[in-house]
MMTF fields as JSON, N, C-alpha, C and O atoms, coordinates in Angstrom:
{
  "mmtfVersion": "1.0.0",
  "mmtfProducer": "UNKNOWN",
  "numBonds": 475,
  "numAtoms": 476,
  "numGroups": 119,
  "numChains": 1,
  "numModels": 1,
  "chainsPerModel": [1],
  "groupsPerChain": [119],
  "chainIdList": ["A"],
  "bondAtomList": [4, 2, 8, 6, 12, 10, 16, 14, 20, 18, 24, 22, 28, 26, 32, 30, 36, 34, 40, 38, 44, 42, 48, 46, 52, 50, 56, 54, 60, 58, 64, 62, 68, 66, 72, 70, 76, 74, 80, 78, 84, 82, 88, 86, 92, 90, 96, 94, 100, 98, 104, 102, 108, 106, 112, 110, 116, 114, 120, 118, 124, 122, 128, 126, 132, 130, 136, 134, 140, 138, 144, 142, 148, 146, 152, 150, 156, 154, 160, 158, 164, 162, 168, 166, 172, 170, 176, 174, 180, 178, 184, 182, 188, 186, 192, 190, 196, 194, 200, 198, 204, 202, 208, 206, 212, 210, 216, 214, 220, 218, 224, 222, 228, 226, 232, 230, 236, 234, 240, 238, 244, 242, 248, 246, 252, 250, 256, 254, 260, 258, 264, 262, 268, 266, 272, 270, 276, 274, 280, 278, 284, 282, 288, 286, 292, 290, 296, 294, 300, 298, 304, 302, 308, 306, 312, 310, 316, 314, 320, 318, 324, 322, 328, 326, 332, 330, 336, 334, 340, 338, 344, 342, 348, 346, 352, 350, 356, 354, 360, 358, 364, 362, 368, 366, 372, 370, 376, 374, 380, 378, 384, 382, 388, 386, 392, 390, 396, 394, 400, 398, 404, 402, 408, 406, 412, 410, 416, 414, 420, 418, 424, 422, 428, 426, 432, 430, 436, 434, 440, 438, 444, 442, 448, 446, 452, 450, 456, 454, 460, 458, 464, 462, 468, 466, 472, 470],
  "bondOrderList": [1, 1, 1, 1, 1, 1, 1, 1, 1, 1, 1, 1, 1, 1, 1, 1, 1, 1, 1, 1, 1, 1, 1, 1, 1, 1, 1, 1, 1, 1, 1, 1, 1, 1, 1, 1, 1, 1, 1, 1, 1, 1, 1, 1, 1, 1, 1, 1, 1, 1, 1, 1, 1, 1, 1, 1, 1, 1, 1, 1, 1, 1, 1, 1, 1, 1, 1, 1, 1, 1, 1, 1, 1, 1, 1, 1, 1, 1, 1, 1, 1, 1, 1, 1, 1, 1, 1, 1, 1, 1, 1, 1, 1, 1, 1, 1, 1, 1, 1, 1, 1, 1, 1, 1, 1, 1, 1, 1, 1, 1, 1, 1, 1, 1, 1, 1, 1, 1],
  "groupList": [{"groupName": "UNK", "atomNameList": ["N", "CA", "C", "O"], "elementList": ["N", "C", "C", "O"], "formalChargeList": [0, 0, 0, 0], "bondAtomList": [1, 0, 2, 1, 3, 2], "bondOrderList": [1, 1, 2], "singleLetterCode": "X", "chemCompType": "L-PEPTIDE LINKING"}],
  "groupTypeList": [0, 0, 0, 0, 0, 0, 0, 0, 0, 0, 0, 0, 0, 0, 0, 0, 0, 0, 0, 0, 0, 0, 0, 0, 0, 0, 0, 0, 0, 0, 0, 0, 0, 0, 0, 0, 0, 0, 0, 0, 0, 0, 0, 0, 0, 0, 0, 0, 0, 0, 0, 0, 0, 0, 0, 0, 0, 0, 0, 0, 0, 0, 0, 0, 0, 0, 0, 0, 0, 0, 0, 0, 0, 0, 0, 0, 0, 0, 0, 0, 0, 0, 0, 0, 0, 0, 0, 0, 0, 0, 0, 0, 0, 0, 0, 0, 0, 0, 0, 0, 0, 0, 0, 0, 0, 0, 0, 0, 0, 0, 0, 0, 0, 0, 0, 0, 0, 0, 0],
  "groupIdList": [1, 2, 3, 4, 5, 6, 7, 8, 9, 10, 11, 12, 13, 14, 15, 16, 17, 18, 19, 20, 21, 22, 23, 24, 25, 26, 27, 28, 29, 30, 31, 32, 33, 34, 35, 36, 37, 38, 39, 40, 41, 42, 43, 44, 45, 46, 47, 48, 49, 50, 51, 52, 53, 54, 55, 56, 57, 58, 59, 60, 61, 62, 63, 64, 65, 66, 67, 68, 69, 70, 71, 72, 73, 74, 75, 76, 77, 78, 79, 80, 81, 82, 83, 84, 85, 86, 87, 88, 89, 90, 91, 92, 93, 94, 95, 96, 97, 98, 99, 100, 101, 102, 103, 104, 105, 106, 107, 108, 109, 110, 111, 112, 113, 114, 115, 116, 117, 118, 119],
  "secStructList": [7, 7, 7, 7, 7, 6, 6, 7, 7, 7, 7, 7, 5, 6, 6, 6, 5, 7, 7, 1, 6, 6, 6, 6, 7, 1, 7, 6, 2, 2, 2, 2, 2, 6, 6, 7, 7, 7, 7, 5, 7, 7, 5, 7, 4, 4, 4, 7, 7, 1, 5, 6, 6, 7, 7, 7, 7, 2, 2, 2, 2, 2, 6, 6, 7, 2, 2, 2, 2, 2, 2, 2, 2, 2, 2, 2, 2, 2, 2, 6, 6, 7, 1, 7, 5, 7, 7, 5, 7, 7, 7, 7, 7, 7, 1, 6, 6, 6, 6, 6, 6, 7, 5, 7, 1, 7, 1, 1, 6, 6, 7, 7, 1, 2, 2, 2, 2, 7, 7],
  "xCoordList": [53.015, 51.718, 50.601, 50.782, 49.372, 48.187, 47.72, 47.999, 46.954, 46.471, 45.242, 44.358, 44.825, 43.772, 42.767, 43.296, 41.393, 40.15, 39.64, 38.937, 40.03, 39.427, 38.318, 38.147, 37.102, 35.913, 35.634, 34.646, 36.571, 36.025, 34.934, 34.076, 35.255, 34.376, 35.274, 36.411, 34.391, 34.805, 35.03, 34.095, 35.928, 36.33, 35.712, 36.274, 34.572, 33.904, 33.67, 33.619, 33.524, 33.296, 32.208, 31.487, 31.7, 30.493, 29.64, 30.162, 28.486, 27.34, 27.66, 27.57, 28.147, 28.655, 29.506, 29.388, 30.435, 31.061, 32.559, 33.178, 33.334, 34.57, 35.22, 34.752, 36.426, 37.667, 37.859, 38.283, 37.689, 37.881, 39.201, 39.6, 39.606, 40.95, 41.843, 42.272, 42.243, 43.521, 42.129, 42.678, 40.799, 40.256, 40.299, 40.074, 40.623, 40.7, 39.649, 39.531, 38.641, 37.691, 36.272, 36.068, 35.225, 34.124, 33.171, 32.412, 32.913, 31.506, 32.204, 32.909, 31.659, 32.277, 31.683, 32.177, 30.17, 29.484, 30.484, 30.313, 31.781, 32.041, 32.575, 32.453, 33.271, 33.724, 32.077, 32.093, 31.055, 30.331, 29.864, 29.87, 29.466, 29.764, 30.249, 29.805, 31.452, 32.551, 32.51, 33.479, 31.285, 30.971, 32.004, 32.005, 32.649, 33.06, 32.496, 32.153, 32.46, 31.992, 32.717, 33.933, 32.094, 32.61, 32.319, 31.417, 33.274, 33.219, 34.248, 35.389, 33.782, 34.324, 35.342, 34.918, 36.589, 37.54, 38.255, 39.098, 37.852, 37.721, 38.865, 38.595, 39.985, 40.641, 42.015, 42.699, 42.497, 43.915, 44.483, 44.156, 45.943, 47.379, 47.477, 47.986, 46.833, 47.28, 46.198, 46.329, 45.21, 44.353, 44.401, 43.645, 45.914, 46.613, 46.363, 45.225, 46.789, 46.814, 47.824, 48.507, 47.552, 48.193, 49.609, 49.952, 50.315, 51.639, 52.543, 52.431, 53.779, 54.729, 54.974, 54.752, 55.739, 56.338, 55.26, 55.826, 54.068, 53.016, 52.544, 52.187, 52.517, 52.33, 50.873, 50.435, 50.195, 48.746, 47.71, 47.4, 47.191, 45.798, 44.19, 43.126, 44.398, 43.331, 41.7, 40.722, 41.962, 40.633, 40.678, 39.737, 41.5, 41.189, 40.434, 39.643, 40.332, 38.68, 37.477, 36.51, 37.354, 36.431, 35.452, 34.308, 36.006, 35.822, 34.471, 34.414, 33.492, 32.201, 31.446, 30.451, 32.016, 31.358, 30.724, 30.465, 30.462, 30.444, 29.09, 29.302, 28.222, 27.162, 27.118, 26.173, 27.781, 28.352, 28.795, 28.338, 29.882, 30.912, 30.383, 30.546, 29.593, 28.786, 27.69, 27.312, 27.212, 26.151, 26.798, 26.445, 27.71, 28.665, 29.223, 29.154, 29.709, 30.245, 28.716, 28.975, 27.607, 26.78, 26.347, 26.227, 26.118, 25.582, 26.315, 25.817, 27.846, 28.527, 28.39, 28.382, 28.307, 27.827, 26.885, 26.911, 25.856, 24.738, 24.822, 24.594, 25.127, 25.432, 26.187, 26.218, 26.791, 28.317, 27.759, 28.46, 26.592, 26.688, 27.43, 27.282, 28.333, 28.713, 28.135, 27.422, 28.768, 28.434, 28.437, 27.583, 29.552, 29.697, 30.435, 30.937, 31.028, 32.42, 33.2, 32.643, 34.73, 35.433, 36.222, 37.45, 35.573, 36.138, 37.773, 37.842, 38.808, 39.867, 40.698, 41.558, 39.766, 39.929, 41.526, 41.463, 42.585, 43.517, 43.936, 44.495, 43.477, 44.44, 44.552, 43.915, 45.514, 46.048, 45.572, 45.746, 45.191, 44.728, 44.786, 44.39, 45.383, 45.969, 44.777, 44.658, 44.177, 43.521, 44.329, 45.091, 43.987, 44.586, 46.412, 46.889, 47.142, 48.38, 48.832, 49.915, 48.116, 48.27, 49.143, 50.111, 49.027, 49.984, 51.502, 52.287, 51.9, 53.369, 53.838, 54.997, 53.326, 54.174, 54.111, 54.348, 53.781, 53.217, 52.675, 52.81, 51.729, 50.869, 50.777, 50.427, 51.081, 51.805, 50.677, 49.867, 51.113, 50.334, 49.543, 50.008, 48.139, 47.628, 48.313, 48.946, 48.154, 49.294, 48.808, 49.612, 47.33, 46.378, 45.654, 45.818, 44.864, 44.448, 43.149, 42.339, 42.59, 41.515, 41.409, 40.39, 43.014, 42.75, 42.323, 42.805, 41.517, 41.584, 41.345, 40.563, 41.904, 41.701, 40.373, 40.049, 39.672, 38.254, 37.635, 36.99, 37.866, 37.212, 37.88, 38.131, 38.342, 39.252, 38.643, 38.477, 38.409, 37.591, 36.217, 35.766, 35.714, 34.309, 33.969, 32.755, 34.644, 34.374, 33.645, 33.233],
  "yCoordList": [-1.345, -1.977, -0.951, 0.245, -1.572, -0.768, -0.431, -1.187, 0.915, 1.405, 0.762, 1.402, -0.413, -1.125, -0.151, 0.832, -0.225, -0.051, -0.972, -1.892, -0.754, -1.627, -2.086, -3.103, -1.423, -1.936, -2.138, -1.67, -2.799, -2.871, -2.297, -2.815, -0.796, 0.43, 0.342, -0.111, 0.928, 1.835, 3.09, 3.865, 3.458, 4.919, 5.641, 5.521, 6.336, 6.899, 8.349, 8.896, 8.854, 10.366, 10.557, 9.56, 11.636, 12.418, 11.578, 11.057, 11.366, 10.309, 9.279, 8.892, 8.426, 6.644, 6.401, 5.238, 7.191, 7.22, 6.883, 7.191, 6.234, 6.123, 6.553, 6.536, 6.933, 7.878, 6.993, 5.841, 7.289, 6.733, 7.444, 8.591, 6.252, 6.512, 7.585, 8.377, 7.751, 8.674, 9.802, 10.758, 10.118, 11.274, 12.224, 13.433, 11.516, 12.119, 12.154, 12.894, 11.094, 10.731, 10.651, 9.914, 11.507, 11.742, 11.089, 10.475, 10.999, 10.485, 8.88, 8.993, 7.782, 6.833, 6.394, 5.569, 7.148, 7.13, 7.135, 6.135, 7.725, 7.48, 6.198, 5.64, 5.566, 4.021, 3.092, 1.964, 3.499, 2.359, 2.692, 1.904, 4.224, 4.107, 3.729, 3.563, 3.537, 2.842, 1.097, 0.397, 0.6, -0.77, -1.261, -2.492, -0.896, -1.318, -1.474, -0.453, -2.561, -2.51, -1.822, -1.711, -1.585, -0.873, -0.874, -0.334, -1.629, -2.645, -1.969, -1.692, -1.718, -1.65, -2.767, -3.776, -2.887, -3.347, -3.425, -2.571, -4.674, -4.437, -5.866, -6.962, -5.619, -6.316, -6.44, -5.428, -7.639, -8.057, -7.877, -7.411, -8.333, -8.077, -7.156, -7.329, -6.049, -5.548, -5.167, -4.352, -5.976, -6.09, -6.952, -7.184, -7.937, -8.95, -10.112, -10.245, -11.098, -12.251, -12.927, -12.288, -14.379, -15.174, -15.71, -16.835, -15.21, -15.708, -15.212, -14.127, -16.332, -15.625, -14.497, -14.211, -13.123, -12.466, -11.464, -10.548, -11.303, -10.784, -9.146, -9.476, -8.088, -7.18, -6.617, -5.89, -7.142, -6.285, -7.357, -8.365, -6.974, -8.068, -7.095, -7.321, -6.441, -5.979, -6.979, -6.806, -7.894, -8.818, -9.422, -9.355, -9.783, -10.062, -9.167, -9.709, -8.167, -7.047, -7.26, -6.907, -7.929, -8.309, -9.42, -9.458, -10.345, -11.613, -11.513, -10.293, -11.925, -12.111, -10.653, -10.342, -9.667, -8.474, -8.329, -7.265, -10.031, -9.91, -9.399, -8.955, -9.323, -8.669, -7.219, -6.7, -6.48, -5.226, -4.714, -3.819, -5.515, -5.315, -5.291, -4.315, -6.733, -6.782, -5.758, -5.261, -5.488, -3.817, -2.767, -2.418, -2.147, -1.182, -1.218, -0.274, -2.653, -2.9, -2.554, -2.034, -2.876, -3.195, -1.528, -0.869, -0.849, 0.973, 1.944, 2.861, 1.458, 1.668, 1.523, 2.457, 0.686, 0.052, 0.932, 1.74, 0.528, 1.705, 2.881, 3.278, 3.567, 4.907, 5.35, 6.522, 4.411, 5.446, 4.386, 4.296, 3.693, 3.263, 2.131, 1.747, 1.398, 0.612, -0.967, -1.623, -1.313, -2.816, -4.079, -4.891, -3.753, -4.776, -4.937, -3.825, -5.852, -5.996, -7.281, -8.342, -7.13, -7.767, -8.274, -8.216, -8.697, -8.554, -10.113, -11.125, -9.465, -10.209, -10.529, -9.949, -11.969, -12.155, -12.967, -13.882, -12.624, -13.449, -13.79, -13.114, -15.086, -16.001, -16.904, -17.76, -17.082, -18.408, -19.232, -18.656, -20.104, -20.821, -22.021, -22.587, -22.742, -23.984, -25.421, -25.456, -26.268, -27.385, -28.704, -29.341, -29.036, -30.298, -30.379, -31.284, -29.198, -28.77, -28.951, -29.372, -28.677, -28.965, -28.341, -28.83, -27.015, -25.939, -25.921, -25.078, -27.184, -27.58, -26.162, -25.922, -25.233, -24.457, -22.937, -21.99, -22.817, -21.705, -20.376, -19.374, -20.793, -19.941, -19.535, -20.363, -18.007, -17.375, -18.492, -19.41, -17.911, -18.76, -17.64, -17.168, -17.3, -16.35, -15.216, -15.055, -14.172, -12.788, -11.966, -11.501, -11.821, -10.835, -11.846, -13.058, -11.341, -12.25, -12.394, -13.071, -11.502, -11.819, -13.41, -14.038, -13.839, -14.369, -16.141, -16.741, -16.895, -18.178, -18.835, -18.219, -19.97, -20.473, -20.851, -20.789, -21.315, -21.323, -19.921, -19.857, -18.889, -17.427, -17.647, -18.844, -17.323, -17.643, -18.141, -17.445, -19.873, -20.473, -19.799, -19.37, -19.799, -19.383, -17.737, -17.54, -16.78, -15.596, -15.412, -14.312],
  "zCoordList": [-37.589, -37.625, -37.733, -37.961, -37.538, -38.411, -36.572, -35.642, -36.458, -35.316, -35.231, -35.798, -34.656, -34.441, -33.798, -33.277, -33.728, -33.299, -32.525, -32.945, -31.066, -29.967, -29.921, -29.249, -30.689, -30.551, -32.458, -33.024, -33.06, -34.244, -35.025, -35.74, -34.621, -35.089, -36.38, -36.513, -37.314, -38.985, -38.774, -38.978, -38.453, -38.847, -40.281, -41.37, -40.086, -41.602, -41.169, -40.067, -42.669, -42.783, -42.61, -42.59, -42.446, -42.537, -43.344, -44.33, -43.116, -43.692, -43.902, -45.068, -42.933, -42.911, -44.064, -44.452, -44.839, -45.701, -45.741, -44.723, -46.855, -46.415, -47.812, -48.951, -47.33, -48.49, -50.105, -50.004, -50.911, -52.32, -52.937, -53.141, -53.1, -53.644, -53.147, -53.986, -51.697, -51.117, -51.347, -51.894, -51.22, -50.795, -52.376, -52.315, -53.84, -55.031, -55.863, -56.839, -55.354, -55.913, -55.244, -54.28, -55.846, -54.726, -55.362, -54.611, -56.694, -57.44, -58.818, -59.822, -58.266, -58.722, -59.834, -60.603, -60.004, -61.875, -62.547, -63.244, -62.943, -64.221, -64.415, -65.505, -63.282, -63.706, -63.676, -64.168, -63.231, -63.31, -65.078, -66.023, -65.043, -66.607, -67.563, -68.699, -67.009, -68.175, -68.059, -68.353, -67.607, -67.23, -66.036, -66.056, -65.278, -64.237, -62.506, -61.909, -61.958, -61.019, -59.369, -59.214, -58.711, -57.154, -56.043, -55.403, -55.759, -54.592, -53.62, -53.991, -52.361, -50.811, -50.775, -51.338, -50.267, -50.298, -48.835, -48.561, -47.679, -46.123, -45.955, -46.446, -45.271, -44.547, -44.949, -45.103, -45.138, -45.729, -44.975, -43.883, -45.501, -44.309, -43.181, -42.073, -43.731, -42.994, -41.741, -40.828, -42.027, -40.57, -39.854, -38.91, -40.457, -39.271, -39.227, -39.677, -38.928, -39.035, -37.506, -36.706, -37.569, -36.338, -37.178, -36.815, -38.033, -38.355, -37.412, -36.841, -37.2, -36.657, -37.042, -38.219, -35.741, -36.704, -37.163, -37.761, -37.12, -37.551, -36.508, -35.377, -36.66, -36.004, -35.876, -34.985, -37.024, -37.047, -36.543, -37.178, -35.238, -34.759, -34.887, -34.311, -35.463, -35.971, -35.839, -35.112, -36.76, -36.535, -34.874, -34.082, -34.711, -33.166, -32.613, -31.842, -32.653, -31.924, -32.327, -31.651, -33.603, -34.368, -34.073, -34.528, -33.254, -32.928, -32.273, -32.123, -31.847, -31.496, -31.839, -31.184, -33.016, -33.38, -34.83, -35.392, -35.48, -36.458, -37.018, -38.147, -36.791, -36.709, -36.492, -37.087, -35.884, -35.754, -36.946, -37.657, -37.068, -38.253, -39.785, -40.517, -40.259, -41.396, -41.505, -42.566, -40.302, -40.501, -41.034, -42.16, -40.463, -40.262, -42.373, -43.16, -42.646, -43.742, -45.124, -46.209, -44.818, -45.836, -45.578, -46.611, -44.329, -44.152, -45.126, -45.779, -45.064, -46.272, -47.522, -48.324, -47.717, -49.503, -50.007, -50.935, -49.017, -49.126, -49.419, -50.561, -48.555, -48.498, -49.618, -49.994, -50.145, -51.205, -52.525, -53.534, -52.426, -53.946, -54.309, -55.469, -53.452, -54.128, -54.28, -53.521, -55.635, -56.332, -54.582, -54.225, -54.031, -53.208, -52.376, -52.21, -51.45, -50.617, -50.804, -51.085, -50.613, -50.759, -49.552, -49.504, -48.732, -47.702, -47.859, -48.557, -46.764, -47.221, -45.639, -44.976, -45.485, -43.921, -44.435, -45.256, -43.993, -43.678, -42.243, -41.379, -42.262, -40.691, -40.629, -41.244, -39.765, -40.07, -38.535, -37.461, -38.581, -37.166, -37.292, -38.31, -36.092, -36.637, -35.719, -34.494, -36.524, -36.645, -36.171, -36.897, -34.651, -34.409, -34.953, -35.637, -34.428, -35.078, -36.539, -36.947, -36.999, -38.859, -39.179, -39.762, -38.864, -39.201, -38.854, -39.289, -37.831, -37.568, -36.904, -37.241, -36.129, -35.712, -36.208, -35.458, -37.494, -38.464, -38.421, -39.123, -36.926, -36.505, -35.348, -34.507, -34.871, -33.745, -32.605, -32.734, -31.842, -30.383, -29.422, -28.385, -30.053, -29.677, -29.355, -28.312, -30.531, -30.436, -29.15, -28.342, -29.026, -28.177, -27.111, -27.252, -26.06, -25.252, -25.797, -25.165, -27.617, -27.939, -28.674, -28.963, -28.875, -30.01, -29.942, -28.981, -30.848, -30.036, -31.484, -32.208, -31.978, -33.051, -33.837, -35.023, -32.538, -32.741, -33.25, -34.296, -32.489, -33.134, -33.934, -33.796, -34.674, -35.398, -37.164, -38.166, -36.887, -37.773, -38.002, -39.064, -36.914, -36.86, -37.41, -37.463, -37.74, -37.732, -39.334, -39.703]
}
């Protein structure tokens, strides 16, 4: 699993900055040159989800920090130039048991379906 950040801090470099492409790539003009856009790319699998079976609770720290978090996310953008964010909340939280079972049963003692919906 992924080493979560208890206080849903961004781990960034020197001037609110974060690593482009494995640390190979420092100046992203030439793809916007080449008409392509560049976009910050924040979450997915592997920042965890409520599936069975599921190891990364990552967003569970996240939960009443969203204001934190969306600062932290846009200081970035800023700072490095880019087009935008993609952020890629996956979870699964289950509605009046819809989910039949689907969805772990609070992995962390952060987690609650409601945060959950609401984030």
């Amino acid at each position: 699993g992924n080493i979560c950040n208890t206080d849903c801090s961004i781990n960034t470099l020197a001037g609110n900055t974060v690593p482009i492409c494995q640390n190979t790539v420092t100046d992203t003009s030439t793809w916007r040159n080449a008409g392509k856009k560049v976009v910050l790319s924040f979450g997915g699998a592997g920042m965890g989800g409520s599936w069975i079976g599921d190891t990364n609770h990552c967003w569970d720290y996240c939960f009443g920090k969203e204001d934190t978090l969306s600062t932290a996310l846009v200081n970035i953008v800023n700072n490095q130039n880019f087009d935008g964010i993609d952020i890629d909340y996956e979870y699964c939280y289950d509605i009046a048991g819809s989910q039949a079972g689907r969805c772990a049963d609070g992995d962390t003692s952060l987690y609650a379906d409601e945060k959950a919906q609401t984030f």
